[in-house]
Amino acid sequence: SYLPSFLSFGPVAAKINGPFSAAMEECGIREETFLWRWLDYLSFALSGLLADGTICAAVSYTLGDLHRPNSILDYPVGGSGAVCEAL
């Protein structure tokens, strides 16, 4: 009895597991804009890949976190200097 409901998630699952760049394009964000470049950078900061190589779910979850009340962008903790020190 759950199968029809489960199968209805197919189209959404494909989008969420697809590249974040596809969601950006679907929203009408153009590549030459600041917003595209910022989201491309955020994707890279999360996965080491640009938006066309980062799954949509990861960036979407992070964007949700960044827009919660009292949230701050604090990763990597200690900034890029902490990453250099750790290496």
Coordinates of C-alpha atoms in Angstrom, one line a residue:
S1 CA 0.0 0.0 0.0
Y2 CA 3.0 2.3 0.4
L3 CA 4.4 1.6 -3.1
P4 CA 2.4 4.2 -5.0
S5 CA 3.3 6.9 -2.5
F6 CA 7.0 5.9 -2.5
L7 CA 7.1 5.9 -6.3
S8 CA 5.6 9.4 -6.4
F9 CA 8.9 10.7 -5.0
G10 CA 10.8 9.7 -8.1
P11 CA 10.9 13.0 -9.9
V12 CA 11.9 14.9 -6.7
A13 CA 14.5 12.4 -5.8
A14 CA 16.1 12.7 -9.2
K15 CA 16.4 16.5 -8.7
I16 CA 17.7 16.4 -5.2
N17 CA 20.3 13.8 -6.0
G18 CA 21.3 15.6 -9.2
P19 CA 23.8 18.4 -9.6
F20 CA 23.0 21.7 -7.8
S21 CA 23.7 23.5 -11.1
A22 CA 20.6 22.0 -12.5
A23 CA 18.5 23.5 -9.7
M24 CA 20.3 26.9 -10.3
E25 CA 19.4 26.7 -14.0
E26 CA 15.8 25.7 -13.2
C27 CA 15.5 28.8 -11.0
G28 CA 16.8 31.0 -13.8
I29 CA 20.1 31.9 -12.3
R30 CA 22.5 32.9 -15.1
E31 CA 26.1 31.7 -15.0
E32 CA 27.5 35.2 -15.5
T33 CA 25.9 36.6 -12.3
F34 CA 27.4 37.1 -8.8
L35 CA 24.7 34.7 -7.4
W36 CA 25.8 31.9 -9.7
R37 CA 29.4 32.4 -8.7
W38 CA 28.7 32.5 -5.0
L39 CA 26.6 29.3 -5.1
D40 CA 29.3 27.7 -7.2
Y41 CA 31.8 28.7 -4.5
L42 CA 29.6 27.4 -1.8
S43 CA 29.3 24.1 -3.6
F44 CA 33.1 23.9 -3.9
A45 CA 33.5 24.7 -0.2
L46 CA 31.2 21.9 0.7
S47 CA 32.4 19.2 -1.6
G48 CA 35.5 20.2 -3.4
L49 CA 33.5 20.3 -6.6
L50 CA 31.7 23.1 -8.4
A51 CA 27.9 23.2 -8.5
D52 CA 27.8 20.8 -11.5
G53 CA 29.5 18.1 -9.4
T54 CA 27.8 18.7 -6.1
I55 CA 24.5 17.0 -5.3
C56 CA 21.6 19.4 -4.8
A57 CA 20.7 18.0 -1.4
A58 CA 24.0 19.0 0.2
V59 CA 23.9 22.6 -0.9
S60 CA 20.1 22.9 -0.2
Y61 CA 20.6 21.6 3.4
T62 CA 23.5 24.1 3.9
L63 CA 21.5 27.0 2.5
G64 CA 18.7 26.1 4.9
D65 CA 21.1 26.1 7.8
L66 CA 22.5 29.5 6.8
H67 CA 19.0 31.0 6.9
R68 CA 17.9 29.8 10.3
P69 CA 17.5 32.5 13.0
N70 CA 20.8 33.5 14.6
S71 CA 22.9 31.4 12.2
I72 CA 26.4 32.4 11.2
L73 CA 28.8 31.2 8.5
D74 CA 31.5 29.8 10.6
Y75 CA 33.0 26.9 8.7
P76 CA 35.6 26.0 8.5
V77 CA 35.9 26.8 12.2
G78 CA 38.8 29.1 12.5
G79 CA 38.7 30.2 8.9
S80 CA 41.0 29.1 6.1
G81 CA 44.0 29.7 8.3
A82 CA 42.8 26.7 10.5
V83 CA 42.7 24.5 7.4
C84 CA 46.3 25.5 6.5
E85 CA 47.4 24.8 10.1
A86 CA 45.7 21.4 10.1
L87 CA 47.5 20.4 6.9

